[in-house]
CSV table of C-alpha atoms in Angstrom, one decimal:
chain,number,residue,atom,x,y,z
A,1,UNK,CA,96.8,75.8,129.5
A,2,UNK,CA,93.8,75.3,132.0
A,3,UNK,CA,91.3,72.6,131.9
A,4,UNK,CA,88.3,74.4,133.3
A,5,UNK,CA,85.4,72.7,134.2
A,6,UNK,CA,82.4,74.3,135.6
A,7,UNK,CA,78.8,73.0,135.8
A,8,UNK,CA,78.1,71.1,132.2
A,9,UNK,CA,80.7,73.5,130.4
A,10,UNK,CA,84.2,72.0,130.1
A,11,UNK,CA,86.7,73.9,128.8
A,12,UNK,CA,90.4,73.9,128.1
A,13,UNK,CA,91.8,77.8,128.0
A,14,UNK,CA,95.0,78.8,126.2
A,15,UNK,CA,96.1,82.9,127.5
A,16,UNK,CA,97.6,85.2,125.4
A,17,UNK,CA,101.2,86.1,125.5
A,18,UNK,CA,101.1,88.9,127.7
A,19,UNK,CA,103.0,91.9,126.2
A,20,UNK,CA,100.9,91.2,122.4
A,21,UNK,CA,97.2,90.6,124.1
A,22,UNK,CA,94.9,91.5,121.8
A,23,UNK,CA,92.2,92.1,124.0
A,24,UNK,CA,90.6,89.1,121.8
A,25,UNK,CA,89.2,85.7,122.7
A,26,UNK,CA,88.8,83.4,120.0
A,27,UNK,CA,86.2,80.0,121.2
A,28,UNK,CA,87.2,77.3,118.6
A,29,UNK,CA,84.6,74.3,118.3
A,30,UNK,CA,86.6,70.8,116.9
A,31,UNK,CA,85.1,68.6,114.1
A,32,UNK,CA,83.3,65.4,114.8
A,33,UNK,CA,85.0,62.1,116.5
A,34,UNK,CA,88.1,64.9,117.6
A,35,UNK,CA,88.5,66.6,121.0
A,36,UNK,CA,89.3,69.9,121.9
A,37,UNK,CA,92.6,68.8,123.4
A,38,UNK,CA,93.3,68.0,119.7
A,39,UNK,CA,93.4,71.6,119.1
A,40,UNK,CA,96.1,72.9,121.9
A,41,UNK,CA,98.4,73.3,119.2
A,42,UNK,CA,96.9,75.8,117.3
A,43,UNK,CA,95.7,76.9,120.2
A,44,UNK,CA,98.9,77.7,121.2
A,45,UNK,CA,99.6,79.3,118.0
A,46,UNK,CA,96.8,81.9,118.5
A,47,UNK,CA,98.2,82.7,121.8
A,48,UNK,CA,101.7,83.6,120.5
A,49,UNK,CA,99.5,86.4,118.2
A,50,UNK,CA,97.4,87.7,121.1
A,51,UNK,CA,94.4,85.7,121.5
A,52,UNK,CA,92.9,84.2,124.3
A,53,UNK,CA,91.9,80.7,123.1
A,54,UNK,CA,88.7,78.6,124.3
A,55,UNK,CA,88.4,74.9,123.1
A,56,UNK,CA,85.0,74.2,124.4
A,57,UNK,CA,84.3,70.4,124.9
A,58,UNK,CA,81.3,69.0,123.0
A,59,UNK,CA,78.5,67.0,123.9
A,60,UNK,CA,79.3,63.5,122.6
A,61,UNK,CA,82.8,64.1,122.7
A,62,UNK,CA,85.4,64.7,125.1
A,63,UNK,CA,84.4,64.0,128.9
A,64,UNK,CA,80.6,64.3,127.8
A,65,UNK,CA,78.6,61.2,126.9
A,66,UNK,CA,81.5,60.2,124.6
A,67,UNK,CA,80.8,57.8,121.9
A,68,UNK,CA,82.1,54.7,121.4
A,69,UNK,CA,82.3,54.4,118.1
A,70,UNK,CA,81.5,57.9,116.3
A,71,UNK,CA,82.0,57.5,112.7
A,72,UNK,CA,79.9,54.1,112.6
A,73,UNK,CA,77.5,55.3,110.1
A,74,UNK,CA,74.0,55.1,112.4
A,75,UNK,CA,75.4,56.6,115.1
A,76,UNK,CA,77.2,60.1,113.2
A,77,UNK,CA,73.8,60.3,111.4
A,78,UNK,CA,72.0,60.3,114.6
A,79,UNK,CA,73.9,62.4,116.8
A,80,UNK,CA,76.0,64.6,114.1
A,81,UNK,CA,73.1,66.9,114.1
A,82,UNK,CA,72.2,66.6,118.1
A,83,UNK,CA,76.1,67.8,118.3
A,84,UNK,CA,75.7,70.7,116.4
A,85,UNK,CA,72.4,72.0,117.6
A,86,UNK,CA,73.4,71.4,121.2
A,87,UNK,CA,76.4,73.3,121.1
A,88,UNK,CA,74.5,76.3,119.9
A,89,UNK,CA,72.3,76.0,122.4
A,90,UNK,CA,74.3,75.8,125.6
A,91,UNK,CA,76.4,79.1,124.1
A,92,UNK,CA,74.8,81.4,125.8
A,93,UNK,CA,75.8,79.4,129.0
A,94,UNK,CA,78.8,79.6,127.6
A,95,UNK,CA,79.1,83.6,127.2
A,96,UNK,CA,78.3,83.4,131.3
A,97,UNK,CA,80.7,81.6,132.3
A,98,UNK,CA,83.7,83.3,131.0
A,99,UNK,CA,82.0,86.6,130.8
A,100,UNK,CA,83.5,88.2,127.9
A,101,UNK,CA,81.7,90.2,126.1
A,102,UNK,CA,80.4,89.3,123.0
A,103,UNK,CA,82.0,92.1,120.8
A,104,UNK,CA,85.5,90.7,122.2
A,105,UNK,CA,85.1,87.3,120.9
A,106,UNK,CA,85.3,85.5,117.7
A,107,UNK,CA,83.8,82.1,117.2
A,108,UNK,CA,85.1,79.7,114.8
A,109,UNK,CA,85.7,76.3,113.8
A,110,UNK,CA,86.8,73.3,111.9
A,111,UNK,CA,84.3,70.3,110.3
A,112,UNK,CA,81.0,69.9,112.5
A,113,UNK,CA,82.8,73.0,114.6
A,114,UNK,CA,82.9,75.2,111.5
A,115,UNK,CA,79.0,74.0,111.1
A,116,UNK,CA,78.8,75.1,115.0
A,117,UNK,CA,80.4,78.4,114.5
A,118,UNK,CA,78.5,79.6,111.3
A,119,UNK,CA,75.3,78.3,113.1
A,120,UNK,CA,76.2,81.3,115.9
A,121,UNK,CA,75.4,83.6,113.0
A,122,UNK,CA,71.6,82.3,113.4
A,123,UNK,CA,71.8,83.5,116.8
A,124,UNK,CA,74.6,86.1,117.9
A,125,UNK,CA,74.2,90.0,116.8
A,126,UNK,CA,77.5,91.4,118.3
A,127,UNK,CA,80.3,89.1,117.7
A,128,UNK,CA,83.6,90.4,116.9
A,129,UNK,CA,83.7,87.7,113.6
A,130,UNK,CA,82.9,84.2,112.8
A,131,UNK,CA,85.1,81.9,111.2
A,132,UNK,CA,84.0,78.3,109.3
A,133,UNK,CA,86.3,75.7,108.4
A,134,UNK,CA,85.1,73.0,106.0
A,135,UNK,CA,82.1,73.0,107.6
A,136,UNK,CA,78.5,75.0,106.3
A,137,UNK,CA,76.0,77.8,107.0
A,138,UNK,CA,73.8,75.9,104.9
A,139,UNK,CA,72.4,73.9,107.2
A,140,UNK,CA,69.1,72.2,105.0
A,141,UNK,CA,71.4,72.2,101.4
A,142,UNK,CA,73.9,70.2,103.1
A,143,UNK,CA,72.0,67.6,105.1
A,144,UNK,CA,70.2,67.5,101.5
A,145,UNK,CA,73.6,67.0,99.7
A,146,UNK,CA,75.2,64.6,101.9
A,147,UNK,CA,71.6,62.2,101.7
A,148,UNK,CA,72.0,62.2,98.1
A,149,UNK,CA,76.0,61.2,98.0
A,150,UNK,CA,75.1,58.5,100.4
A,151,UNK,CA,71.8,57.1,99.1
A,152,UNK,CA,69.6,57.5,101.6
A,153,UNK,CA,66.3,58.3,102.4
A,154,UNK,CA,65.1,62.0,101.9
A,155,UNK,CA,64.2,64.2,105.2
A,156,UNK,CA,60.8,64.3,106.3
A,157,UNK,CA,58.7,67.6,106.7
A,158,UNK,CA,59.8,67.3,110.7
A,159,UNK,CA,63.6,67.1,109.9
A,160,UNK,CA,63.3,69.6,107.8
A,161,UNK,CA,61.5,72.1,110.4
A,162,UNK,CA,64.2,71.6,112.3
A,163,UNK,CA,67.0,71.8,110.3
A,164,UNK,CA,65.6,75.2,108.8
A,165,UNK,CA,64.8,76.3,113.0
A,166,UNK,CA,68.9,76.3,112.9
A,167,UNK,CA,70.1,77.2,109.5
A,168,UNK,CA,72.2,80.3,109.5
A,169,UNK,CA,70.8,80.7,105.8
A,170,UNK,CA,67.6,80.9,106.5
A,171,UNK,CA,67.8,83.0,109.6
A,172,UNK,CA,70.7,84.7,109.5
A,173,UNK,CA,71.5,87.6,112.2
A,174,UNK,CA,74.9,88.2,112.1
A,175,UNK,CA,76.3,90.7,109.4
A,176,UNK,CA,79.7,91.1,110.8
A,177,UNK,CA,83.3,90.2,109.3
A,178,UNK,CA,82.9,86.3,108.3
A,179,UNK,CA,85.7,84.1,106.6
A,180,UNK,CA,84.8,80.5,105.4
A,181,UNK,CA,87.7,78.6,103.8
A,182,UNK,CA,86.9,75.0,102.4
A,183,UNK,CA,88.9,72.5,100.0
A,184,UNK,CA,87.6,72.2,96.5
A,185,UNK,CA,88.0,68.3,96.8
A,186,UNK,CA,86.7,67.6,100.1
A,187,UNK,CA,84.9,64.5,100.1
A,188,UNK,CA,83.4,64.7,103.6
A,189,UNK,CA,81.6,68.1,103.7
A,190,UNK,CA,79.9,69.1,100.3
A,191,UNK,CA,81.6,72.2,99.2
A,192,UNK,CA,79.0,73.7,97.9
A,193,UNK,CA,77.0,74.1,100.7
A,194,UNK,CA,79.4,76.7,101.6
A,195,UNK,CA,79.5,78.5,98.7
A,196,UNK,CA,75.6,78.4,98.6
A,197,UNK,CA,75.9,79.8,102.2
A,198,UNK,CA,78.4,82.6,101.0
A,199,UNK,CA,76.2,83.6,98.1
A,200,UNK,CA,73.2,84.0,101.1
A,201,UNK,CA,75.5,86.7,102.6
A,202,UNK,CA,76.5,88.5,99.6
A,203,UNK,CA,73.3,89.0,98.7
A,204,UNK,CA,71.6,89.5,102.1
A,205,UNK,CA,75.0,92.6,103.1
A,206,UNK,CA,77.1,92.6,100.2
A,207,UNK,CA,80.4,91.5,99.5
A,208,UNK,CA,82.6,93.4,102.4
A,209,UNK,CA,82.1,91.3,105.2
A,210,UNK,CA,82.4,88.2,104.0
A,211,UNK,CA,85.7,86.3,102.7
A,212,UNK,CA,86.0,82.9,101.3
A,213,UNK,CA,88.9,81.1,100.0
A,214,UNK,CA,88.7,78.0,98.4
A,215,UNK,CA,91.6,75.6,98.0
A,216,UNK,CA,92.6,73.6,94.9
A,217,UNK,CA,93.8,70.1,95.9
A,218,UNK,CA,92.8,69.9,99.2
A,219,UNK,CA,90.3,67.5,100.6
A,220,UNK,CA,89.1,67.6,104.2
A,221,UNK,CA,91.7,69.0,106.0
A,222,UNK,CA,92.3,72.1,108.0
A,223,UNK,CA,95.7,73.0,106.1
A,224,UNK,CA,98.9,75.0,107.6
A,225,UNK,CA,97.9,77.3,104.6
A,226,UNK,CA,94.4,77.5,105.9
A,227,UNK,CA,95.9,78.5,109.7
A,228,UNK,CA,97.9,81.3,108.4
A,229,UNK,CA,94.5,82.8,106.0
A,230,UNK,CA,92.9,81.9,109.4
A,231,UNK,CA,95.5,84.5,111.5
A,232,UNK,CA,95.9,87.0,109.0
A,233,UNK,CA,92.3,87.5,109.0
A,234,UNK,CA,91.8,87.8,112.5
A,235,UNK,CA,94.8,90.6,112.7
A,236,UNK,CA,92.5,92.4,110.2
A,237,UNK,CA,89.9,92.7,112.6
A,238,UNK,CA,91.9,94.7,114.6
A,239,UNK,CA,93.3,97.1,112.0
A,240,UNK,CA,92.4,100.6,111.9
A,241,UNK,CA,90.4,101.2,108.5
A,242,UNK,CA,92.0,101.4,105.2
A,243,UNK,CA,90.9,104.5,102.7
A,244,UNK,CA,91.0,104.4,99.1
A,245,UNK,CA,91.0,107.0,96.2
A,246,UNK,CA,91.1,106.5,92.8
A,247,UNK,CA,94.0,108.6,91.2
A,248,UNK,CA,93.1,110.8,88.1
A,249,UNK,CA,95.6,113.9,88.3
A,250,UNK,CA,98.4,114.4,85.4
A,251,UNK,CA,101.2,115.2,88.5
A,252,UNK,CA,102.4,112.5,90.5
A,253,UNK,CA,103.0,113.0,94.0
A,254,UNK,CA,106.1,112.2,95.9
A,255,UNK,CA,104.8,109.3,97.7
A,256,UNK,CA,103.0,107.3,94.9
A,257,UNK,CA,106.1,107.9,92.8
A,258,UNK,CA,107.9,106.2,95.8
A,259,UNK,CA,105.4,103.5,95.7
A,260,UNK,CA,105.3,103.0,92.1
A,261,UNK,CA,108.9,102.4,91.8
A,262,UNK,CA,109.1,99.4,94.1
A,263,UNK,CA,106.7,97.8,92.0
A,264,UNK,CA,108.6,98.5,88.8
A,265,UNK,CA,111.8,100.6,89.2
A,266,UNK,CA,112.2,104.1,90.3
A,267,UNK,CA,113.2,104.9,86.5
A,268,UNK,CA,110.3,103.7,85.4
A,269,UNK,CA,107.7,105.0,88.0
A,270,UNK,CA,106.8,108.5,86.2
A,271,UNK,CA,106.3,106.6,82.5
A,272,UNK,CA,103.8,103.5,84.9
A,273,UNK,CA,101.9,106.3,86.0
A,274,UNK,CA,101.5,108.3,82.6
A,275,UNK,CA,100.5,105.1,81.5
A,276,UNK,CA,97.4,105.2,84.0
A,277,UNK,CA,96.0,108.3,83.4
A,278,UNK,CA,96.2,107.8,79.7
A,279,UNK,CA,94.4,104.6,79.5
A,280,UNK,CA,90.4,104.0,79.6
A,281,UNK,CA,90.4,100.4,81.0
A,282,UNK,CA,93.4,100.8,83.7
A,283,UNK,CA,92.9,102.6,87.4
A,284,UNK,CA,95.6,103.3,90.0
A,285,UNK,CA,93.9,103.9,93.4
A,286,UNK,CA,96.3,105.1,96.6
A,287,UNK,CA,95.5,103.7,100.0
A,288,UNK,CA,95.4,105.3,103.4
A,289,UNK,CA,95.7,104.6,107.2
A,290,UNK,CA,94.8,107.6,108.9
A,291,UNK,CA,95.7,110.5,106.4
A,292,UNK,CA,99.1,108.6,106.0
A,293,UNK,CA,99.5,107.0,102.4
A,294,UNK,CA,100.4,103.2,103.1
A,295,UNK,CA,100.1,101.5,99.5
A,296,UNK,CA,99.0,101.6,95.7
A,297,UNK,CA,97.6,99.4,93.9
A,298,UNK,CA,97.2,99.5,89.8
A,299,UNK,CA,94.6,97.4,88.0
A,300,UNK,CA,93.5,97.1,84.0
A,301,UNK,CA,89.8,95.8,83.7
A,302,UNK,CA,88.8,93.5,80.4
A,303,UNK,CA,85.9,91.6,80.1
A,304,UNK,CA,85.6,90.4,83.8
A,305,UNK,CA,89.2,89.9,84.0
A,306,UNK,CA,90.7,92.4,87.1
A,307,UNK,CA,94.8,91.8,86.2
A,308,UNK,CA,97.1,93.7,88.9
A,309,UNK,CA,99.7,95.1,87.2
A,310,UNK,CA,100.8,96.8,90.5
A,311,UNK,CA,101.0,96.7,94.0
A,312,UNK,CA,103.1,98.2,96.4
A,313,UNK,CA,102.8,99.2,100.5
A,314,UNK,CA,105.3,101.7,101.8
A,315,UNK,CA,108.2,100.1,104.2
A,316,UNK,CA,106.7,100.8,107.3
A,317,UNK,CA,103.3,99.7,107.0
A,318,UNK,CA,104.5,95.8,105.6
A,319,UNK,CA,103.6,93.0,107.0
A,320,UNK,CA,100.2,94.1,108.0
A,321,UNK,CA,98.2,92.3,106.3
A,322,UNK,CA,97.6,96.1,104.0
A,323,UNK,CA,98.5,94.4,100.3
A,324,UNK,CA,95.7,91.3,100.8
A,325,UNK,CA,93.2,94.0,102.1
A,326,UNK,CA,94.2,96.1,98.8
A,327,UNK,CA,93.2,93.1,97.0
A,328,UNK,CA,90.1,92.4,98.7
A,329,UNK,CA,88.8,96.2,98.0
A,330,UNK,CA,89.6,96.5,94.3
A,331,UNK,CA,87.6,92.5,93.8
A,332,UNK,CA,84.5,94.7,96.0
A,333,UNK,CA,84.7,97.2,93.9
A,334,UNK,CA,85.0,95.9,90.4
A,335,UNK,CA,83.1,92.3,91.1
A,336,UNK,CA,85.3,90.7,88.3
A,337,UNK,CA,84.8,87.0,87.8
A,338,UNK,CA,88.5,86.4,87.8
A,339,UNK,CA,91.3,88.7,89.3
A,340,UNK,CA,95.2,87.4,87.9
A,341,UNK,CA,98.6,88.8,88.6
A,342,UNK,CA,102.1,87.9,87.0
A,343,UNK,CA,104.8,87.8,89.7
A,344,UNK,CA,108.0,86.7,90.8
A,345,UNK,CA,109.3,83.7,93.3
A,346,UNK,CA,109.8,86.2,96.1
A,347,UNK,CA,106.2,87.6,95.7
A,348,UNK,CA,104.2,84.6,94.9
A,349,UNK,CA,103.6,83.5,98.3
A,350,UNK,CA,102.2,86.7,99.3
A,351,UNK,CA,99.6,86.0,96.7
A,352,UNK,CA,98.8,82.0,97.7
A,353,UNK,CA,98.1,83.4,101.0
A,354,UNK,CA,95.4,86.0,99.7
A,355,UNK,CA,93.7,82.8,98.4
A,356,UNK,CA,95.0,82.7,94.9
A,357,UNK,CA,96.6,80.0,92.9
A,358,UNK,CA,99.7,80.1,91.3
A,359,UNK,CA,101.0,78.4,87.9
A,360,UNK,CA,104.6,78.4,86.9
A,361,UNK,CA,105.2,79.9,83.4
A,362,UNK,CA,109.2,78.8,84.0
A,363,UNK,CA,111.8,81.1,82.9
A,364,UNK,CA,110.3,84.3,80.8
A,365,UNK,CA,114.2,86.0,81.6
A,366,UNK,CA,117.1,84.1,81.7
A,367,UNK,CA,117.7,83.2,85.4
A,368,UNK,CA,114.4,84.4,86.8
A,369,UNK,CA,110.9,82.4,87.0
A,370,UNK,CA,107.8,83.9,86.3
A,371,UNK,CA,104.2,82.9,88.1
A,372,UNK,CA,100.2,83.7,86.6
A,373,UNK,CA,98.7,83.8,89.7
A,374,UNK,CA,94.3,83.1,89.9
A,375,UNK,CA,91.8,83.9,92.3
A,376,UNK,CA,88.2,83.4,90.9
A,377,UNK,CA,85.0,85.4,92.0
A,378,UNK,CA,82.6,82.6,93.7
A,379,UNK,CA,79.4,82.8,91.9
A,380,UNK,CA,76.9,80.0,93.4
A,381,UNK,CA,73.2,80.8,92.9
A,382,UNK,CA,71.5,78.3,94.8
A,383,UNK,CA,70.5,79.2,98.3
């Protein structure tokens, strides 16, 4: 780890591990009333994947001006905001002095950093992605919300020219790969400021490029669970694109039949697949990297219900990230308002970390528990 400090910039700077650098620099902003050195953990973590990691300091914070006494209500109301606009101010300074550029980097952040990152989406065109963490694009909504929680006075016209001068929603550039992940029960940073900010997005370039997870049970913290959506996301920037094509021929082919039976059983593959092509409100779609079949997923539609009945990638191709980017296609294509899956023990992990929950339904077979697992469409309409 270096502790870099040039001009007004401070920086600490984790490097990759050597033989898996990823070509990637990820610039991670920390919440209010934390430091960046707070972050060297994680930091580290990044490395270990490939990453070069910057934890910039903030002003406020760290070395610079620190406060004394940050979360004494006056003083986060005053300077929360100076923090956040600051930082996005001084980042262009910050792309010269570690001259990277700015399709190799990825900007994200946790709190007031994941207000800081989205904000870069008001100003940045080329980044490689953008990453908020319980934090908001919705810049004005949230200032809004957070007056109303605590009783106090609403903005005037001048606060709100400025908020709206910085607010990714209102002036968003950026329409690259974005992931915002935010517990439903935090009681610090209004949740629905994010989701208002995810609607903007959806409406403004559609679905693709933008991911959010929200977390049942979790309040304001930035969860191991919310680290590991946070990596697997970023190794999906990397990965070459993934193909898919809807299968409507009576003959099965060698690979799906493969593919079907380690989702079911190979005795049972050819009848699961008879069972596609024979049914109206069921699809099986193949997926491809390159020409080269890599997984299969099978779906039956009802009344905005998407329910995977299954899903399967080939031995070689696991534990890249292909089954959660399956997932993510099918809920693109089909916009249900709720997708669900019944699974195993051994599978239902894989499905908490694609950003569903999961309900025990105990023992359906003697010996062997059963799990309905949930992820729900975000529909917010305010924006």
């Amino acid at each position: 780890m270096k502790i870099i400090k040039k001009g007004l910039l401070p920086y600490r700077a984790v490097e990759p591990v050597e033989e898996k650098d990823t070509g990637l620099t990820v610039i991670f902003y920390h919440g209010w009333g934390t430091t960046a050195e707070s972050y060297l953990e994680f930091a580290e973590a990044l490395a270990e994947e490939g990453y070069r990691v910057i934890l910039p300091e903030l002003i406020y914070h760290d070395s610079r001006n620190l406060l004394a006494n940050p979360f004494y209500p006056p003083i986060l109301q005053e300077f929360f905001w100076k923090t956040i606009f600051t930082s996005m101010d001084e980042f262009d300074g910050l792309l010269e002095e570690l001259k990277i550029p700015a399709h190799q980097l990825i900007v994200a952040g946790s709190s007031m950093g994941g207000f800081i990152a989205a904000g870069m989406g008001a100003r940045q065109k080329q980044l490689a992605g953008i990453a908020s963490i319980n934090g908001s694009g919705s810049f004005l909504l949230t200032e809004q919300l957070l007056r109303t929680r605590d009783l106090r006075p609403i903005l005037s016209p001048d606060e709100k020219i400025l908020l709206k001068h910085y607010d990714p929603a209102k002036s968003e550039r950026f329409s690259g790969p974005m992931l915002l992940l935010h517990g439903k029960e935090d009681p610090v940073i209004p949740v629905e400021g994010q989701m208002a900010y995810y609607q903007c997005r959806v409406k403004k370039y559609g679905p693709q490029q933008t991911k959010m997870i929200l977390y049942d049970g979790v309040g304001h913290q930035f969860t191991d669970e919310m680290a590991a959506a946070f990596i697997e996301w970023l190794k999906g920037l990397q990965q070459s694109p993934l193909t898919a094509k809807e299968l409507v021929t009576p003959f099965i082919s060698r690979e799906i039949k493969s593919l079907l039976g380690y989702a079911t059983s190979p005795g049972q593959a050819e009848e699961a697949y008879e069972e596609y092509m024979a049914a109206a409100n069921q699809r099986l779609y193949r997926f491809e990297i390159r020409e080269d079949v890599v997984g299969c997923i099978g779906i039956h539609l009802e009344e905005g219900q998407l329910k995977i009945r299954h899903i399967a990638v080939t031995p070689e191709a696991r534990g890249q990230g292909i089954g959660g980017r399956m997932i993510e296609w099918i809920q693109t294509e089909h916009s249900p308002c709720v997708v669900v899956a019944e699974t195993d023990r051994e599978a239902v992990e894989f499905y908490r970390k694609t950003g569903f929950t999961a309900i025990s339904l105990g023992e359906k077979y003697p010996g062997v528990e059963r799990f309905r697992c949930e992820r729900k469409e975000i529909r917010y309409e305010k924006c």
